[in-house]
PDB file of C-alpha atoms in Angstrom:
ATOM      1  CA  MET A   1     -17.398  71.250  34.108  1.00 52.00           C
ATOM      2  CA  PRO A   2     -13.788  70.568  33.212  1.00 57.00           C
ATOM      3  CA  LEU A   3     -13.012  67.988  30.727  1.00 59.00           C
ATOM      4  CA  SER A   4     -11.138  65.843  33.122  1.00 62.00           C
ATOM      5  CA  SER A   5     -14.258  65.068  35.243  1.00 63.00           C
ATOM      6  CA  GLN A   6     -16.179  63.842  32.047  1.00 68.00           C
ATOM      7  CA  GLN A   7     -16.691  60.053  31.818  1.00 78.00           C
ATOM      8  CA  GLY A   8     -17.215  57.696  28.971  1.00 81.00           C
ATOM      9  CA  PHE A   9     -15.536  57.136  25.546  1.00 84.00           C
ATOM     10  CA  SER A  10     -14.896  59.706  22.633  1.00 89.00           C
ATOM     11  CA  LEU A  11     -16.148  59.118  19.192  1.00 92.00           C
ATOM     12  CA  ILE A  12     -12.633  58.245  17.976  1.00 94.00           C
ATOM     13  CA  GLU A  13     -11.896  55.717  20.804  1.00 93.00           C
ATOM     14  CA  VAL A  14     -15.201  53.957  19.888  1.00 94.00           C
ATOM     15  CA  MET A  15     -14.138  54.037  15.962  1.00 96.00           C
ATOM     16  CA  VAL A  16     -10.861  52.513  16.795  1.00 96.00           C
ATOM     17  CA  ALA A  17     -12.049  49.765  18.798  1.00 96.00           C
ATOM     18  CA  MET A  18     -14.702  48.968  16.064  1.00 97.00           C
ATOM     19  CA  VAL A  19     -11.976  48.900  13.441  1.00 97.00           C
ATOM     20  CA  ILE A  20      -9.889  46.629  15.574  1.00 97.00           C
ATOM     21  CA  LEU A  21     -12.720  44.219  16.232  1.00 97.00           C
ATOM     22  CA  ALA A  22     -13.675  44.223  12.193  1.00 97.00           C
ATOM     23  CA  VAL A  23     -10.074  43.377  11.445  1.00 97.00           C
ATOM     24  CA  GLY A  24     -10.063  40.415  13.862  1.00 96.00           C
ATOM     25  CA  ILE A  25     -13.407  39.025  12.543  1.00 97.00           C
ATOM     26  CA  LEU A  26     -12.333  39.284   9.009  1.00 96.00           C
ATOM     27  CA  SER A  27      -9.098  37.403   9.794  1.00 96.00           C
ATOM     28  CA  ILE A  28     -11.010  34.522  11.605  1.00 96.00           C
ATOM     29  CA  ILE A  29     -13.399  34.294   8.572  1.00 96.00           C
ATOM     30  CA  GLY A  30     -10.316  34.076   6.098  1.00 95.00           C
ATOM     31  CA  ILE A  31      -8.752  31.356   8.239  1.00 96.00           C
ATOM     32  CA  GLN A  32     -11.923  29.478   8.539  1.00 95.00           C
ATOM     33  CA  TYR A  33     -12.515  29.588   4.562  1.00 92.00           C
ATOM     34  CA  HIS A  34      -8.721  28.179   4.223  1.00 92.00           C
ATOM     35  CA  VAL A  35      -9.515  25.365   6.691  1.00 93.00           C
ATOM     36  CA  VAL A  36     -12.764  24.374   4.831  1.00 91.00           C
ATOM     37  CA  ASN A  37     -11.128  24.526   1.510  1.00 86.00           C
ATOM     38  CA  GLY A  38      -8.055  22.572   2.560  1.00 87.00           C
ATOM     39  CA  ASN A  39     -10.492  19.788   4.180  1.00 90.00           C
ATOM     40  CA  THR A  40     -12.581  19.433   1.100  1.00 86.00           C
ATOM     41  CA  ARG A  41      -9.512  19.101  -1.252  1.00 86.00           C
ATOM     42  CA  GLY A  42      -8.240  16.506   1.049  1.00 88.00           C
ATOM     43  CA  ASN A  43     -11.672  14.630   0.788  1.00 88.00           C
ATOM     44  CA  VAL A  44     -11.268  14.859  -2.884  1.00 87.00           C
ATOM     45  CA  MET A  45      -7.869  13.558  -2.957  1.00 89.00           C
ATOM     46  CA  THR A  46      -9.188  10.516  -0.686  1.00 91.00           C
ATOM     47  CA  GLU A  47     -11.834   9.818  -3.166  1.00 91.00           C
ATOM     48  CA  GLN A  48      -9.311   9.998  -5.872  1.00 92.00           C
ATOM     49  CA  ILE A  49      -7.038   7.616  -4.460  1.00 93.00           C
ATOM     50  CA  ASN A  50     -10.106   5.243  -3.293  1.00 93.00           C
ATOM     51  CA  LEU A  51     -11.289   5.364  -6.983  1.00 93.00           C
ATOM     52  CA  ALA A  52      -7.825   4.599  -8.419  1.00 93.00           C
ATOM     53  CA  GLN A  53      -7.317   1.836  -6.050  1.00 93.00           C
ATOM     54  CA  ARG A  54     -10.520  -0.066  -7.189  1.00 93.00           C
ATOM     55  CA  VAL A  55      -9.707   0.296 -10.789  1.00 91.00           C
ATOM     56  CA  LEU A  56      -5.948  -0.907 -10.302  1.00 90.00           C
ATOM     57  CA  GLU A  57      -7.276  -3.852  -8.428  1.00 90.00           C
ATOM     58  CA  ARG A  58      -9.725  -4.914 -11.338  1.00 88.00           C
ATOM     59  CA  TYR A  59      -6.667  -4.732 -13.764  1.00 87.00           C
ATOM     60  CA  LYS A  60      -4.211  -6.256 -11.557  1.00 85.00           C
ATOM     61  CA  ASN A  61      -6.466  -9.118 -10.897  1.00 86.00           C
ATOM     62  CA  THR A  62      -7.053  -9.966 -14.641  1.00 83.00           C
ATOM     63  CA  VAL A  63      -5.548 -13.405 -15.412  1.00 80.00           C
ATOM     64  CA  ASN A  64      -4.359 -12.763 -18.980  1.00 81.00           C
ATOM     65  CA  VAL A  65      -2.306  -9.384 -18.872  1.00 78.00           C
ATOM     66  CA  ASP A  66      -2.064  -9.493 -22.448  1.00 79.00           C
ATOM     67  CA  LYS A  67      -5.735  -8.862 -22.893  1.00 82.00           C
ATOM     68  CA  LEU A  68      -5.653  -5.569 -21.190  1.00 83.00           C
ATOM     69  CA  GLY A  69      -6.621  -2.619 -22.965  1.00 87.00           C
ATOM     70  CA  ASN A  70      -7.107   0.923 -22.420  1.00 91.00           C
ATOM     71  CA  GLU A  71     -10.160   2.510 -20.976  1.00 91.00           C
ATOM     72  CA  ASP A  72     -11.802   5.890 -20.420  1.00 93.00           C
ATOM     73  CA  MET A  73     -14.403   6.163 -17.711  1.00 92.00           C
ATOM     74  CA  VAL A  74     -16.253   9.694 -17.835  1.00 92.00           C
ATOM     75  CA  GLY A  75     -18.620  10.726 -15.133  1.00 91.00           C
ATOM     76  CA  VAL A  76     -18.018   8.149 -12.612  1.00 92.00           C
ATOM     77  CA  ASP A  77     -18.532   8.536  -8.714  1.00 88.00           C
ATOM     78  CA  GLU A  78     -15.850   7.470  -5.987  1.00 87.00           C
ATOM     79  CA  THR A  79     -16.941   3.817  -6.333  1.00 87.00           C
ATOM     80  CA  GLY A  80     -16.835   3.761 -10.210  1.00 88.00           C
ATOM     81  CA  ALA A  81     -20.360   3.812 -10.571  1.00 90.00           C
ATOM     82  CA  PRO A  82     -22.015   6.302 -13.345  1.00 91.00           C
ATOM     83  CA  GLY A  83     -23.145   9.712 -12.435  1.00 89.00           C
ATOM     84  CA  GLY A  84     -20.280  11.206 -10.475  1.00 88.00           C
ATOM     85  CA  PRO A  85     -17.659  13.988 -11.369  1.00 90.00           C
ATOM     86  CA  TYR A  86     -14.770  11.903 -11.923  1.00 91.00           C
ATOM     87  CA  THR A  87     -12.879  10.976 -15.125  1.00 92.00           C
ATOM     88  CA  VAL A  88     -10.715   7.998 -15.183  1.00 93.00           C
ATOM     89  CA  GLN A  89      -8.008   7.083 -17.691  1.00 94.00           C
ATOM     90  CA  VAL A  90      -6.413   4.051 -17.963  1.00 93.00           C
ATOM     91  CA  ARG A  91      -3.592   3.446 -20.521  1.00 93.00           C
ATOM     92  CA  VAL A  92      -1.732  -0.171 -20.727  1.00 91.00           C
ATOM     93  CA  GLU A  93       1.515  -0.108 -22.367  1.00 89.00           C
ATOM     94  CA  HIS A  94       3.950  -3.080 -23.345  1.00 84.00           C
ATOM     95  CA  MET A  95       7.163  -2.828 -21.427  1.00 82.00           C
ATOM     96  CA  PRO A  96      10.126  -3.267 -24.031  1.00 81.00           C
ATOM     97  CA  GLY A  97      12.229  -6.289 -23.476  1.00 82.00           C
ATOM     98  CA  VAL A  98       9.424  -7.973 -21.541  1.00 79.00           C
ATOM     99  CA  LYS A  99       7.023 -10.518 -23.210  1.00 78.00           C
ATOM    100  CA  GLU A 100       3.151  -9.240 -23.359  1.00 71.00           C
ATOM    101  CA  THR A 101       2.085 -12.290 -21.497  1.00 74.00           C
ATOM    102  CA  ASP A 102       4.433 -11.579 -18.569  1.00 78.00           C
ATOM    103  CA  ALA A 103       3.954  -7.886 -17.625  1.00 83.00           C
ATOM    104  CA  GLN A 104       2.224  -4.745 -18.504  1.00 86.00           C
ATOM    105  CA  LYS A 105       2.566  -1.114 -17.449  1.00 89.00           C
ATOM    106  CA  ILE A 106      -0.493   0.536 -16.521  1.00 91.00           C
ATOM    107  CA  THR A 107      -0.929   4.235 -16.176  1.00 93.00           C
ATOM    108  CA  LEU A 108      -4.030   5.513 -14.524  1.00 94.00           C
ATOM    109  CA  THR A 109      -5.063   9.091 -14.282  1.00 94.00           C
ATOM    110  CA  VAL A 110      -8.092  10.428 -12.051  1.00 94.00           C
ATOM    111  CA  THR A 111      -9.444  13.939 -12.436  1.00 92.00           C
ATOM    112  CA  LYS A 112     -12.458  15.618 -10.842  1.00 89.00           C
ATOM    113  CA  SER A 113     -14.510  18.085 -12.997  1.00 83.00           C
ATOM    114  CA  GLY A 114     -15.916  21.195 -11.287  1.00 74.00           C
ATOM    115  CA  GLY A 115     -17.661  21.319  -8.158  1.00 66.00           C
ATOM    116  CA  ILE A 116     -16.442  22.268  -4.643  1.00 62.00           C
ATOM    117  CA  GLY A 117     -12.930  20.909  -3.973  1.00 56.00           C
ATOM    118  CA  ALA A 118     -12.102  20.869  -7.559  1.00 54.00           C
ATOM    119  CA  ARG A 119      -8.241  20.936  -7.972  1.00 54.00           C
ATOM    120  CA  PRO A 120      -6.667  23.676 -10.146  1.00 55.00           C
ATOM    121  CA  ALA A 121      -6.816  22.965 -13.971  1.00 49.00           C
ATOM    122  CA  GLY A 122      -4.012  20.773 -15.161  1.00 46.00           C
ATOM    123  CA  SER A 123      -3.611  18.903 -11.624  1.00 66.00           C
ATOM    124  CA  GLU A 124      -4.523  15.433 -11.476  1.00 86.00           C
ATOM    125  CA  LEU A 125      -4.029  12.072  -9.424  1.00 91.00           C
ATOM    126  CA  LYS A 126      -1.612   9.781 -11.599  1.00 93.00           C
ATOM    127  CA  VAL A 127      -0.688   6.351 -10.929  1.00 92.00           C
ATOM    128  CA  VAL A 128       1.806   4.301 -12.487  1.00 92.00           C
ATOM    129  CA  THR A 129       2.219   0.506 -11.793  1.00 90.00           C
ATOM    130  CA  LEU A 130       3.250  -2.837 -13.336  1.00 87.00           C
ATOM    131  CA  THR A 131       1.140  -6.114 -13.412  1.00 85.00           C
ATOM    132  CA  ARG A 132       1.902  -9.628 -14.046  1.00 82.00           C
ATOM    133  CA  GLY A 133      -1.898 -10.435 -13.607  1.00 74.00           C
ATOM    134  CA  HIS A 134      -3.368 -13.001 -11.052  1.00 71.00           C
ATOM    135  CA  GLY A 135      -3.170  -9.966  -8.448  1.00 66.00           C
ATOM    136  CA  ILE A 136       0.593  -9.414  -8.742  1.00 71.00           C
TER     137      ILE A 136
END
């Protein structure tokens, strides 16, 4: 039989098709990994922002701002309750030229330790604000 009358695929054609299919599947898996990782990091950032907001509201609603002090909260969850992966560090500073009873500068740092969605070492959520107490 002449070669031109044979039907079907050669081994080379099948192998090339399999390589193309494998590259496509690996690309989709890689994209999926990055999408899931990005969503997880976004969720962690949202939890850090919510936790920072809760702690700052407590500090800003203090009546006597001259009584505010530094605080370290280790191992809290996104609501501030014990038993979570977050560390919150609050630093209260007197502002030069302003009476301590009038206003204080609050620097709040929230970090997540380990687990899925942990941000790279050295990166953290840092918020700096001023308070005069009474929710202001």
